[in-house]
Each structure stands twice: as structure tokens, then as C-alpha cells.
Protein backbone atom coordinates (compact mmCIF):
# COMPACT_ATOMS: atom_id res chain seq x y z
CA MET A 1 19.30 -27.88 27.39
CA TRP A 2 20.60 -26.50 24.10
CA TRP A 3 17.27 -26.95 22.43
CA THR A 4 15.60 -24.69 24.97
CA ALA A 5 18.13 -22.00 24.14
CA ARG A 6 17.48 -21.98 20.45
CA ALA A 7 14.04 -20.44 20.16
CA PRO A 8 14.45 -17.02 21.71
CA GLY A 9 16.62 -14.43 20.04
CA SER A 10 17.19 -10.74 20.00
CA VAL A 11 14.60 -8.11 19.15
CA LEU A 12 15.16 -8.56 15.46
CA THR A 13 16.11 -12.22 15.33
CA VAL A 14 13.38 -14.24 16.95
CA ARG A 15 12.22 -15.59 13.61
CA SER A 16 15.60 -16.79 12.39
CA VAL A 17 16.82 -18.31 15.63
CA ARG A 18 13.55 -20.13 16.18
CA ALA A 19 12.63 -21.01 12.61
CA ARG A 20 16.09 -21.82 11.28
CA SER A 21 17.81 -23.46 14.23
CA ALA A 22 18.43 -26.68 12.30
CA TRP A 23 20.25 -25.25 9.31
CA VAL A 24 22.10 -22.68 11.42
CA THR A 25 23.53 -25.53 13.50
CA ASP A 26 24.55 -27.45 10.40
CA ALA A 27 26.26 -24.37 8.97
CA SER A 28 28.00 -23.38 12.20
CA VAL A 29 29.18 -26.78 13.39
CA PRO A 30 29.30 -29.12 10.38
CA GLY A 31 29.64 -32.78 11.17
CA SER A 32 28.75 -32.46 14.84
CA ALA A 33 26.79 -35.57 15.80
CA THR A 34 25.84 -34.10 19.16
CA ARG A 35 24.44 -30.94 17.63
CA ALA A 36 22.67 -32.99 14.95
CA ARG A 37 20.79 -34.91 17.62
CA LEU A 38 19.79 -31.66 19.26
CA ASP A 39 18.42 -30.29 16.00
CA SER A 40 15.44 -32.63 16.23
CA ARG A 41 14.69 -31.27 19.69
CA ALA A 42 14.96 -27.74 18.37
CA CYS A 43 12.39 -28.55 15.70
CA GLY A 44 10.07 -29.92 18.38
CA GLY A 45 10.47 -26.75 20.42
CA ARG A 46 9.73 -24.74 17.30
CA ARG A 47 6.40 -26.52 16.83
CA GLN A 48 5.46 -25.82 20.44
CA GLY A 49 6.40 -22.18 19.97
CA ARG A 50 3.96 -21.81 17.06
CA VAL A 51 0.96 -22.11 19.39
CA PRO A 52 1.52 -18.91 21.41
CA GLU A 53 2.81 -17.13 18.30
CA VAL A 54 -0.31 -17.82 16.26
CA GLY A 55 -2.53 -17.14 19.28
CA GLY A 56 -0.80 -13.84 19.92
CA HIS A 57 -1.19 -12.68 16.33
CA ALA A 58 -4.87 -13.68 16.41
CA GLU A 59 -5.44 -11.78 19.65
CA VAL A 60 -3.87 -8.61 18.30
CA GLY A 61 -5.95 -8.86 15.15
CA ALA A 62 -9.17 -9.51 17.07
CA THR A 63 -8.71 -6.50 19.35
CA GLY A 64 -8.26 -4.18 16.40
CA TRP A 65 -5.04 -2.77 17.90
CA ARG A 66 -7.06 -0.96 20.57
CA PRO A 67 -4.10 -0.27 22.88
CA GLY A 68 -2.17 1.54 20.16
CA ARG A 69 1.20 0.76 18.63
CA ARG A 70 3.47 2.11 21.36
CA PRO A 71 1.77 0.33 24.31
CA LEU A 72 1.84 -2.96 22.42
CA LEU A 73 5.53 -2.53 21.61
CA LEU A 74 6.43 -1.65 25.20
CA PHE A 75 4.38 -4.53 26.64
CA SER A 76 5.92 -6.91 24.12
CA LEU A 77 9.52 -5.80 24.65
CA GLY A 78 9.12 -5.82 28.43
CA GLY A 79 7.78 -9.37 28.36
CA MET A 80 10.56 -10.47 26.03
CA ALA A 81 13.26 -8.94 28.24
CA LEU A 82 11.90 -10.51 31.43
CA SER A 83 11.56 -13.91 29.74
CA LEU A 84 15.14 -13.78 28.51
CA VAL A 85 16.50 -12.76 31.91
CA ALA A 86 14.65 -15.67 33.51
CA LEU A 87 15.79 -18.06 30.77
CA GLY A 88 19.40 -17.03 31.31
CA VAL A 89 19.07 -17.77 35.02
CA VAL A 90 17.46 -21.16 34.39
CA LEU A 91 20.11 -22.19 31.87
CA GLY A 92 22.76 -21.60 34.52
CA LEU A 93 21.14 -24.10 36.89
CA PRO A 94 21.67 -27.88 36.89
CA SER A 95 19.49 -29.65 34.36
CA GLY A 96 16.46 -31.46 35.73
CA PRO A 97 12.69 -31.84 35.27
CA VAL A 98 11.87 -28.55 37.02
CA THR A 99 14.48 -26.48 35.22
CA ASN A 100 13.60 -28.05 31.87
CA VAL A 101 9.93 -27.16 32.28
CA THR A 102 10.81 -23.68 33.53
CA ALA A 103 13.04 -23.10 30.51
CA LEU A 104 10.20 -24.17 28.23
CA VAL A 105 7.79 -21.80 30.01
CA CYS A 106 10.28 -18.95 29.57
CA MET A 107 10.60 -19.76 25.88
CA VAL A 108 6.84 -19.94 25.31
CA THR A 109 6.35 -16.69 27.24
CA TYR A 110 8.98 -15.02 25.09
CA VAL A 111 7.31 -16.17 21.86
CA ALA A 112 3.89 -15.03 23.13
CA ALA A 113 5.26 -11.61 24.12
CA PHE A 114 6.82 -11.23 20.69
CA ALA A 115 3.60 -12.32 18.95
CA VAL A 116 1.34 -9.74 20.62
CA GLY A 117 3.52 -6.75 19.87
CA LEU A 118 6.87 -6.59 18.16
CA GLY A 119 6.09 -9.31 15.61
CA PRO A 120 3.06 -7.73 13.91
CA VAL A 121 3.51 -4.07 14.91
CA PHE A 122 6.91 -3.82 13.22
CA TRP A 123 5.35 -4.43 9.82
CA ILE A 124 2.45 -2.06 10.50
CA LEU A 125 4.79 0.77 11.48
CA ALA A 126 6.92 0.15 8.41
CA ALA A 127 3.85 1.01 6.33
CA GLU A 128 2.51 3.84 8.50
CA LEU A 129 5.68 5.91 8.91
CA PHE A 130 6.46 6.40 5.20
CA PRO A 131 4.62 8.69 2.77
CA PRO A 132 2.83 6.91 -0.09
CA GLN A 133 5.54 7.69 -2.65
CA ALA A 134 8.24 6.13 -0.43
CA ARG A 135 6.22 3.38 1.25
CA ALA A 136 7.20 0.50 -1.02
CA ARG A 137 10.90 1.35 -1.00
CA GLY A 138 10.94 2.13 2.72
CA GLY A 139 9.16 -1.11 3.56
CA ALA A 140 11.59 -3.05 1.39
CA VAL A 141 14.58 -1.49 3.18
CA CYS A 142 13.05 -2.32 6.57
CA ALA A 143 12.47 -5.92 5.51
CA LEU A 144 16.02 -6.19 4.15
CA VAL A 145 17.56 -4.90 7.39
CA ASN A 146 15.31 -7.17 9.45
CA TRP A 147 16.21 -10.36 7.59
CA ALA A 148 19.88 -9.44 7.24
CA THR A 149 20.18 -9.11 11.00
CA ASN A 150 18.23 -12.36 11.36
CA PHE A 151 20.86 -14.11 9.27
CA VAL A 152 23.80 -12.56 11.13
CA VAL A 153 22.49 -13.42 14.59
CA GLY A 154 21.43 -16.88 13.44
CA GLN A 155 25.01 -17.54 12.34
CA MET A 156 26.61 -16.02 15.44
CA PHE A 157 24.34 -17.46 18.14
CA LEU A 158 25.93 -20.87 18.68
CA PRO A 159 29.56 -19.64 18.50
CA ALA A 160 28.73 -16.86 20.96
CA ALA A 161 27.05 -19.30 23.34
CA ASP A 162 30.10 -21.57 23.16
CA LEU A 163 32.40 -18.62 23.82
CA VAL A 164 30.68 -16.80 26.70
CA GLY A 165 27.98 -19.24 27.82
CA LYS A 166 24.28 -19.57 27.12
CA SER A 167 23.17 -17.43 30.06
CA ALA A 168 25.35 -14.49 29.03
CA VAL A 169 24.02 -14.59 25.47
CA PHE A 170 20.41 -14.48 26.60
CA TRP A 171 21.11 -11.71 29.09
CA PHE A 172 22.64 -9.77 26.22
CA PHE A 173 19.47 -10.34 24.21
CA ALA A 174 17.45 -9.15 27.22
CA ALA A 175 19.53 -5.96 27.31
CA VAL A 176 18.85 -5.45 23.59
CA SER A 177 15.12 -5.81 24.27
CA GLY A 178 15.37 -3.28 27.08
CA GLY A 179 17.28 -0.89 24.82
CA ALA A 180 14.61 -1.30 22.17
CA ALA A 181 11.93 -0.41 24.72
CA LEU A 182 13.85 2.76 25.60
CA PHE A 183 14.11 3.58 21.90
CA VAL A 184 10.33 3.20 21.56
CA VAL A 185 9.73 5.51 24.54
CA ARG A 186 12.04 8.22 23.24
CA THR A 187 11.64 7.98 19.47
CA VAL A 188 8.72 5.96 18.07
CA PRO A 189 5.51 8.00 17.64
CA GLU A 190 2.02 6.65 18.14
CA THR A 191 0.46 6.20 14.70
CA LYS A 192 -2.96 4.82 15.56
CA ASN A 193 -5.81 7.09 14.39
CA ARG A 194 -3.33 9.77 13.31
CA SER A 195 -2.67 11.22 9.90
CA LEU A 196 0.70 10.84 8.25
CA ALA A 197 1.20 14.61 8.37
CA ASP A 198 0.61 14.63 12.12
CA VAL A 199 3.06 11.78 12.66
CA GLN A 200 5.70 13.46 10.50
CA ARG A 201 5.33 16.72 12.43
CA GLU A 202 5.99 14.82 15.66
CA LEU A 203 9.04 13.13 14.16
CA ALA A 204 10.31 16.53 13.03
CA GLY A 205 9.91 17.89 16.56
CA VAL A 206 7.24 20.45 15.67
CA PRO A 207 5.69 21.83 18.91
CA GLY A 208 2.11 20.74 19.50
CA ALA A 209 2.32 17.81 17.11
């Protein structure tokens, strides 16, 4: 069941936990024959996860972002949180054909939810929230923070799962997704079809923005 637990991650770490599960395992538990065997399963799960991820990105691109940035983020984070809660429950049950398939469904649902919202919208917002003179530097800082947290969580995932259990780790990730949704509701402005000046006025708390 470890391989089913590798793909999902926190709000900011889905790419590293899914895409780098093999080398993270090697770095965290060197010489572990058991974990080495599971790496091949993780790679198989990663290939399966690419289907909903690519499909989700294509769907968002085809719709032209009609729902707006905030609705996509909230839908995405809600789906991610629910998938992680369900995955945590399934991982606490005895292993068997039904639970294995259910865990895979939870994982694929998580990847699909990420792909239709948080995955692409993050990079769009990073470009839309900065003025032109600061856009390159601001986007670079956002990318640095994103990938730095990817690395940290990728390194900490397996030790944390060994320490507190797989279910607890994924419930923690679900709580992070829920907290991110609350952050979007309270802080992130809608940027679709709005000028940068209008968005900045809203961020500054100007009435009527």
C-alpha cells in the first residue's frame, strides 16, 4: 500500500511527492530492499497519474478559464482535501482488492482535482498579481518557494509516515488543503478580466475595488 500513498502530497508538494518518489525513497532510506521494490510500483502509479493530470490541464485550457481563478482554486482545493481524507481512511483499512482500487481512485481523483485548478492557476496568478517591473522577480521568488517546499516535503514524507502513520500524514495534508481554501476565500482576489490597478486596489483594501 505504500505506493498508493506516494502520489498525493500537500498543496505545494504534489509534483515532488508524485514525480520524485523514487529518488526521495533512496535518499531517505538508503539500502532498503523493501522500499526499493516499492519504488517500481510508485513509478507505475506516477504513469497512471499523468492521465488525469494532462486531461485536467487540457480541460482548463479548452474552457478559457471561464469560471475564474478563485472558483477553480476552491473547486480544486476542495477536491484535493476530500480525496486525501478518503485516502487516509482507506490506508487505515486492511489491504485487499477493494481497498487497493479505492486507494487508486482517491489518488487519481486527487491528481485530477489538482490539475484543473491549483496546478495551472498558481502560475497564472504569479504573473497576474505583480506589476510589469516586478513580474519576473516576483515569479522567480514564487517558483523558488514552490520548489523549495516540494523538496522539503519530499524528504520528510516517508519519515513522517513511519513516525505517525500514513493516514495521519494524509489527513494533515487534507487540513493544509482546507487551510489553503480558506486563504483563497479571505485573501486571493479574482484576477480574470480585471486590470492590475483594480486588483491592487482590492489587495490594498480600497473600498469599492
